mmCIF file of C-alpha atoms and ligand atoms in Angstrom:
data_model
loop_
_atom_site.group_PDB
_atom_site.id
_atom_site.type_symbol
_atom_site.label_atom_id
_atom_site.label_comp_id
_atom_site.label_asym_id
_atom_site.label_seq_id
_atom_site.Cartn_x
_atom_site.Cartn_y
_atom_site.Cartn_z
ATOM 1 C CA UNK H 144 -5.978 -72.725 -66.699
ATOM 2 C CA UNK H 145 -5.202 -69.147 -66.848
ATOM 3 C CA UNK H 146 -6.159 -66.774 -69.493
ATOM 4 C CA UNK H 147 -4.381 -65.270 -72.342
ATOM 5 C CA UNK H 148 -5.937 -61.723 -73.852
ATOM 6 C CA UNK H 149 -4.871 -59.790 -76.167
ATOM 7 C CA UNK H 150 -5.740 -55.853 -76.309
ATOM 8 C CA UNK H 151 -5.256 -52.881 -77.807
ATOM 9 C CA UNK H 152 -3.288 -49.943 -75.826
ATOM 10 C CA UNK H 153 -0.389 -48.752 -73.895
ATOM 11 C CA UNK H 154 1.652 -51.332 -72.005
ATOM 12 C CA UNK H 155 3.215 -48.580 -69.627
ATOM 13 C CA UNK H 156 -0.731 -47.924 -67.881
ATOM 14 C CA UNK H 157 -1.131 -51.603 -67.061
ATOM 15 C CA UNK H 158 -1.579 -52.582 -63.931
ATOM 16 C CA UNK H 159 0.203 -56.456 -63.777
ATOM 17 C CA UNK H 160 2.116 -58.309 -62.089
ATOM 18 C CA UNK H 161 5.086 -57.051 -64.675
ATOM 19 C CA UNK H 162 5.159 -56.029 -67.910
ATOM 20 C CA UNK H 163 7.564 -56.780 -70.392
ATOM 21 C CA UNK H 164 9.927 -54.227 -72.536
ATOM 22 C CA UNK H 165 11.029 -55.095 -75.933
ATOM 23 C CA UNK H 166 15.163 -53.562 -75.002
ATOM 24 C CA UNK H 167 18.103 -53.546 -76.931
ATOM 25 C CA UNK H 168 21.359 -55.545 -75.592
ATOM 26 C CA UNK H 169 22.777 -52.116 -73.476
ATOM 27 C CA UNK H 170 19.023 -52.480 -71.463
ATOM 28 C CA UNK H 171 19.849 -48.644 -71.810
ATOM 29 C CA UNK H 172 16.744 -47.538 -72.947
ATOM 30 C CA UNK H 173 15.885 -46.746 -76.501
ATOM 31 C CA UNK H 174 12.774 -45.509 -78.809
ATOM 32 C CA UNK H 175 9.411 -47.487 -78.745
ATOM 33 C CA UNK H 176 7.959 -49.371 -76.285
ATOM 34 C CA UNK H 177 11.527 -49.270 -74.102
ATOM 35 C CA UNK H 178 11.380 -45.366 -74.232
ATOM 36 C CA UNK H 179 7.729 -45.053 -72.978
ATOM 37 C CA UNK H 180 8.693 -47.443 -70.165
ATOM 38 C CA UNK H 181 11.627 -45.700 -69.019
ATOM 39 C CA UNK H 182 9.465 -42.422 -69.441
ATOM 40 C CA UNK H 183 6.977 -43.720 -67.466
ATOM 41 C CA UNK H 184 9.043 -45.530 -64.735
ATOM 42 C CA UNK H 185 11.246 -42.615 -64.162
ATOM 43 C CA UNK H 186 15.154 -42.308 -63.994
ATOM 44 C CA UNK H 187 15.618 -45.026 -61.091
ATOM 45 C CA UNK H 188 14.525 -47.508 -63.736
ATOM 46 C CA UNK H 189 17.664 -46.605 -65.872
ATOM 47 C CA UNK H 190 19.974 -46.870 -62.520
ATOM 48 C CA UNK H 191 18.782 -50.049 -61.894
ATOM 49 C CA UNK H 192 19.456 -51.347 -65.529
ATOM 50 C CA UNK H 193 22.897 -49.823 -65.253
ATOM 51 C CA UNK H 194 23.985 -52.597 -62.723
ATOM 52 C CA UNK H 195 22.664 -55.311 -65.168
ATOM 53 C CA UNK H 196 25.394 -55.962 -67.567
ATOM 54 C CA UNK H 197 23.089 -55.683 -70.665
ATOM 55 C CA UNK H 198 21.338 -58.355 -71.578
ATOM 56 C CA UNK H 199 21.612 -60.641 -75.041
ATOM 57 C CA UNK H 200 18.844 -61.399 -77.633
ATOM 58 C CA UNK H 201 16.884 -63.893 -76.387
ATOM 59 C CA UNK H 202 17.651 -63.433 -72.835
ATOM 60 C CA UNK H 203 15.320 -61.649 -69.968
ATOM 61 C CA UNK H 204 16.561 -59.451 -66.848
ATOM 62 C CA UNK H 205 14.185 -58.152 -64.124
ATOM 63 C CA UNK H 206 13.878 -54.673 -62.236
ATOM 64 C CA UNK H 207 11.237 -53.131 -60.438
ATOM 65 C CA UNK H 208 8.825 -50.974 -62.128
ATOM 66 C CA UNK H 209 9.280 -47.752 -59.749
ATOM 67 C CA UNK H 210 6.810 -44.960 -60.629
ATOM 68 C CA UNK H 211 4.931 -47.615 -63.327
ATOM 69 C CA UNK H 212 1.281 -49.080 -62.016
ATOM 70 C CA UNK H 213 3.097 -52.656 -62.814
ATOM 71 C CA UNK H 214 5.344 -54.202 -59.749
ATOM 72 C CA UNK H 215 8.270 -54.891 -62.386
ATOM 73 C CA UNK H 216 9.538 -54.588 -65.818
ATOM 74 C CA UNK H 217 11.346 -57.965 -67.465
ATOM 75 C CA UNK H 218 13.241 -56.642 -69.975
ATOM 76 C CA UNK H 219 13.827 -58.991 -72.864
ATOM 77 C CA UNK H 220 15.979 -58.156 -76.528
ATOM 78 C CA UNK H 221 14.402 -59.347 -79.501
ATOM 79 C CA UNK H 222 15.942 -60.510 -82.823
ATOM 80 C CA UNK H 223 16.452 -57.686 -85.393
ATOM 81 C CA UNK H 224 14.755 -59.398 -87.725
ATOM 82 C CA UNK H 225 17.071 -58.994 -90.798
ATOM 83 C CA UNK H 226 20.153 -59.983 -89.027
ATOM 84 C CA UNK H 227 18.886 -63.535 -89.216
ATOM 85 C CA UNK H 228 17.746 -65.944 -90.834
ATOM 86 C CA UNK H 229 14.105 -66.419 -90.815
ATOM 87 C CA UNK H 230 14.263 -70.154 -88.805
ATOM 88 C CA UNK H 231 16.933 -68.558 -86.582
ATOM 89 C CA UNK H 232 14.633 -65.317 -85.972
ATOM 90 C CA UNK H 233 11.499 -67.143 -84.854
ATOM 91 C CA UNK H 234 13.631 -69.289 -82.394
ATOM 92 C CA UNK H 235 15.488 -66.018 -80.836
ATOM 93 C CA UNK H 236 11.596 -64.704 -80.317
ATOM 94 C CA UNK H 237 10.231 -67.704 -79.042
ATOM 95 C CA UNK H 238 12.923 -67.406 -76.337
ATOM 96 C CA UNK H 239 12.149 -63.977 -75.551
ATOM 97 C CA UNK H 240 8.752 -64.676 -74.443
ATOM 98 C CA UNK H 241 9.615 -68.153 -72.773
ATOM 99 C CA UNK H 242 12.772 -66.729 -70.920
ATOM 100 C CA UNK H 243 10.774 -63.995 -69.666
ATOM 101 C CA UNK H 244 7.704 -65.959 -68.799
ATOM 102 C CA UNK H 245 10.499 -68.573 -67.024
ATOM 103 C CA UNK H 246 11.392 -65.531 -64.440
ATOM 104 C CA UNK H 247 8.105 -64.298 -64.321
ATOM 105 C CA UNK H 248 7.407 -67.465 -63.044
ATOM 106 C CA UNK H 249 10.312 -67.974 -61.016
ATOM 107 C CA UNK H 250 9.075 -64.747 -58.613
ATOM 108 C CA UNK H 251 6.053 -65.985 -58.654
ATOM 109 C CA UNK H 252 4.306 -64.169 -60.258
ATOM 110 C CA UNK H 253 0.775 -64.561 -61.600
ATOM 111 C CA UNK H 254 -0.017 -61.213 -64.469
ATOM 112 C CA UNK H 255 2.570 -60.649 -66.769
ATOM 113 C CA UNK H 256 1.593 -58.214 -70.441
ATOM 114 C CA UNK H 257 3.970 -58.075 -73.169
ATOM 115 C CA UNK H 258 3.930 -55.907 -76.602
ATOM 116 C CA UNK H 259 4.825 -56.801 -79.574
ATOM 117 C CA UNK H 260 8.584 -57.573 -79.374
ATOM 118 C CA UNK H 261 10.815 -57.277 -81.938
ATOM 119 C CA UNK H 262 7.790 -55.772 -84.258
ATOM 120 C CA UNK H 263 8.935 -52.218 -84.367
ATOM 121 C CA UNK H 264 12.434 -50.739 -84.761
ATOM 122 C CA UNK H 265 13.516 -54.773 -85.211
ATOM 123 C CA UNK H 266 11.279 -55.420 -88.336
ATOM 124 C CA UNK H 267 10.014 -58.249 -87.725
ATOM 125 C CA UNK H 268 6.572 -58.841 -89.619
ATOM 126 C CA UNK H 269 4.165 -58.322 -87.765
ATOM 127 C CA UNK H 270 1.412 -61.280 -88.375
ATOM 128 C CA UNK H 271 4.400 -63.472 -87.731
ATOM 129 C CA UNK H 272 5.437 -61.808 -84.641
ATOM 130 C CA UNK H 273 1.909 -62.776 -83.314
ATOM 131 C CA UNK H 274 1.577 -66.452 -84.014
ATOM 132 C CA UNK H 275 4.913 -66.355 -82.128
ATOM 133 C CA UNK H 276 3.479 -64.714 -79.029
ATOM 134 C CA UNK H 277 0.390 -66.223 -79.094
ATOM 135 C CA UNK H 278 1.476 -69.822 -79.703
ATOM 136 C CA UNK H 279 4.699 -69.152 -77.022
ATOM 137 C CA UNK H 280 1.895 -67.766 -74.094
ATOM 138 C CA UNK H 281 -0.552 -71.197 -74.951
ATOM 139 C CA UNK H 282 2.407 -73.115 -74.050
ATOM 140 C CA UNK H 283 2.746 -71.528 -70.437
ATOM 141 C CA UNK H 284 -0.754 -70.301 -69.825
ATOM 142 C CA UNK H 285 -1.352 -73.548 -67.246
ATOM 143 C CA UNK H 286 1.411 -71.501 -65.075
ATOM 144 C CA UNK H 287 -0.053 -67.983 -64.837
ATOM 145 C CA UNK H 288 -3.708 -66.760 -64.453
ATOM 146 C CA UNK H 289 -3.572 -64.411 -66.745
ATOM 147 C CA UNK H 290 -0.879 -63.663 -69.706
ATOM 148 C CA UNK H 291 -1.707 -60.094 -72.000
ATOM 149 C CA UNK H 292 -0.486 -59.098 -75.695
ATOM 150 C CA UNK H 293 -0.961 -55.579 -75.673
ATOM 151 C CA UNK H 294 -0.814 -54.105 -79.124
ATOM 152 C CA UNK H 295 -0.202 -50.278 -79.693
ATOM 153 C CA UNK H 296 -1.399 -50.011 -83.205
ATOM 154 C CA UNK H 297 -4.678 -50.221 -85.442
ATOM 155 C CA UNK H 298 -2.823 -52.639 -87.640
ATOM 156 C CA UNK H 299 -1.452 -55.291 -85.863
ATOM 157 C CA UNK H 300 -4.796 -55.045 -83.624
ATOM 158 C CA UNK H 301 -6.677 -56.018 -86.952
ATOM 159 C CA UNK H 302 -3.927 -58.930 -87.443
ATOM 160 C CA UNK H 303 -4.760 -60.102 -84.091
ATOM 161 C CA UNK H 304 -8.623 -60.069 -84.752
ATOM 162 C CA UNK H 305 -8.484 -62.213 -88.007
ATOM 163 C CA UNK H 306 -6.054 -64.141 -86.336
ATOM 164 C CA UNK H 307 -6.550 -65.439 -82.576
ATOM 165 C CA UNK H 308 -10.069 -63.804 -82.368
ATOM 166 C CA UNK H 309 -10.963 -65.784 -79.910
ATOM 167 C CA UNK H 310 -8.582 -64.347 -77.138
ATOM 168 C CA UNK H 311 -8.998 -60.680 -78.016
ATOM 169 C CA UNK H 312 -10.852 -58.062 -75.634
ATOM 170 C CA UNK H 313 -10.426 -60.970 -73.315
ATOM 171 C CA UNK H 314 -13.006 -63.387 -73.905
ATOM 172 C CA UNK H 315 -10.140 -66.409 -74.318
ATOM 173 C CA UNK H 316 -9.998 -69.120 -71.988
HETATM 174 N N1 LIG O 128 2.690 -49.826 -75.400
HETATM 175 C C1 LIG O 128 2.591 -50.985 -76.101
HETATM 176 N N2 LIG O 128 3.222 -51.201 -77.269
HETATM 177 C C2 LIG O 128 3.972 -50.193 -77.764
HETATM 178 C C3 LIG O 128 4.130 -48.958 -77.101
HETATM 179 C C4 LIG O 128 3.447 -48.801 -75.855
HETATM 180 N N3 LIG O 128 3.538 -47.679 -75.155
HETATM 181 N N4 LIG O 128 4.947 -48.169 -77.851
HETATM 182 C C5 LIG O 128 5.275 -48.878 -78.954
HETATM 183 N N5 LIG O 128 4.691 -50.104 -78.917
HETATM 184 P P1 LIG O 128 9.580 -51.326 -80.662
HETATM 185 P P2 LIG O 128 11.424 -53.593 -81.147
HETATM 186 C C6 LIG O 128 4.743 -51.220 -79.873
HETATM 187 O O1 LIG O 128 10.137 -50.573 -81.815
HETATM 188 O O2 LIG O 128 10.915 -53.739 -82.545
HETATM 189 C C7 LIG O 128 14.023 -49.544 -79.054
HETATM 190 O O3 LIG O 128 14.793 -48.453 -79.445
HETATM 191 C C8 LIG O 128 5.147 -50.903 -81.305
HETATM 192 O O4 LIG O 128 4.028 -50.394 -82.017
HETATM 193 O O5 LIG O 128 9.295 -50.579 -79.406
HETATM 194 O O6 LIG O 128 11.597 -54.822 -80.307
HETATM 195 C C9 LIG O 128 14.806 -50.515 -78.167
HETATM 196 O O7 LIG O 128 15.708 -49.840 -77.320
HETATM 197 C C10 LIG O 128 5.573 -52.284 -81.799
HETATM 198 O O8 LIG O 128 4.431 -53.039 -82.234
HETATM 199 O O9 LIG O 128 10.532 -52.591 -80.244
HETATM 200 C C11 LIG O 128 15.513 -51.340 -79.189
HETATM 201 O O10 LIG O 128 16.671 -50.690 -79.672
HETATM 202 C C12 LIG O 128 6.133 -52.966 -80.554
HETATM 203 O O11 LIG O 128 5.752 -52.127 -79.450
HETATM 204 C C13 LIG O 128 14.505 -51.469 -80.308
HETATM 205 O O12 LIG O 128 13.683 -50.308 -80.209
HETATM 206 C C14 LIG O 128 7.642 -53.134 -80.548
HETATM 207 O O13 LIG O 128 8.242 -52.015 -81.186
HETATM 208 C C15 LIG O 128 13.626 -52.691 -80.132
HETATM 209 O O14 LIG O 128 12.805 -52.833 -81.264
#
């Protein structure tokens, strides 16, 4: 059974398999997470998502990860929270983490981190946004050896903590 951890830091200095950016529909790059990816991978990142035909909430597209320490980026689009209803919110994130855990899985790969999708600029709360990660990655650990929530802030590191103590700093089976 592979492991799930959750941490605390910056998803574009990760060294995985792939790691996951919480994009908007255009995969054009934005603020957030997607900006500090496409910072960090460098302009052939954008070329490549050109080709891609955007992507729509829920979905996942691939690319390489070019100047990141990760092999390749899936980028998934999370629900904008208020757009929806709550039911119909959860559902759309729940497929962003099991579409893009499907392709990780269908390259075979084995490492895969995500952030907090939809969390952010999307407003979705954030304790919620957890339970959906964590309880979407215990679903599909069995397939990877090791599956990482990264989160960027103090807060929603706290959340995580009181929450699914048991997988954080990586001591979760
Ligand atoms: N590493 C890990 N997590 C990060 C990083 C980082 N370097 N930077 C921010 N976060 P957001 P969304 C956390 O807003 O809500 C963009 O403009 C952040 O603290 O990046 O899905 C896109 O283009 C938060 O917990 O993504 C879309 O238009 C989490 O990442 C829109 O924002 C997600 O926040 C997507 O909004």
């Amino acid at each position: 059974m592979g492991k799930i951890k959750i941490i605390k830091g910056d998803i574009t200095k990760l060294s995985c398999d792939a790691i996951v950016n919480a994009a908007n529909s255009s995969l054009l790059g934005g603020s957030g997470v997607d900006g500090a990816i496409h910072y960090a991978a460098g302009p052939e990142l954008l070329a490549e998502c050109r080709i891609l035909g955007g992507c729509k909430t829920g979905q996942a597209k691939i690319t390489k990860g070019y100047n990141l320490p990760s092999r390749f980026v899936i980028h998934t689009v999370g629900p904008i929270y208020y757009e929806h209803s709550p039911a119909e919110a959860e559902s759309l994130l729940t497929s962003c983490y099991k579409n893009s855990l499907n392709l990780a899985k269908e390259k075979g790969l084995k490492t895969i981190a995500f952030p907090l999708i939809s969390a952010g600029v999307y407003g979705y709360p954030q304790r919620e946004a957890i339970k959906v990660a964590v309880e979407t990655m215990k679903v599909h650990q069995g397939e990877f050896d090791e599956i990482t929530l990264i989160l960027f802030g103090a807060r929603e590191f706290g959340m995580a903590q009181e929450d699914y103590g048991e997988y954080v700093g990586g001591a979760g089976a």
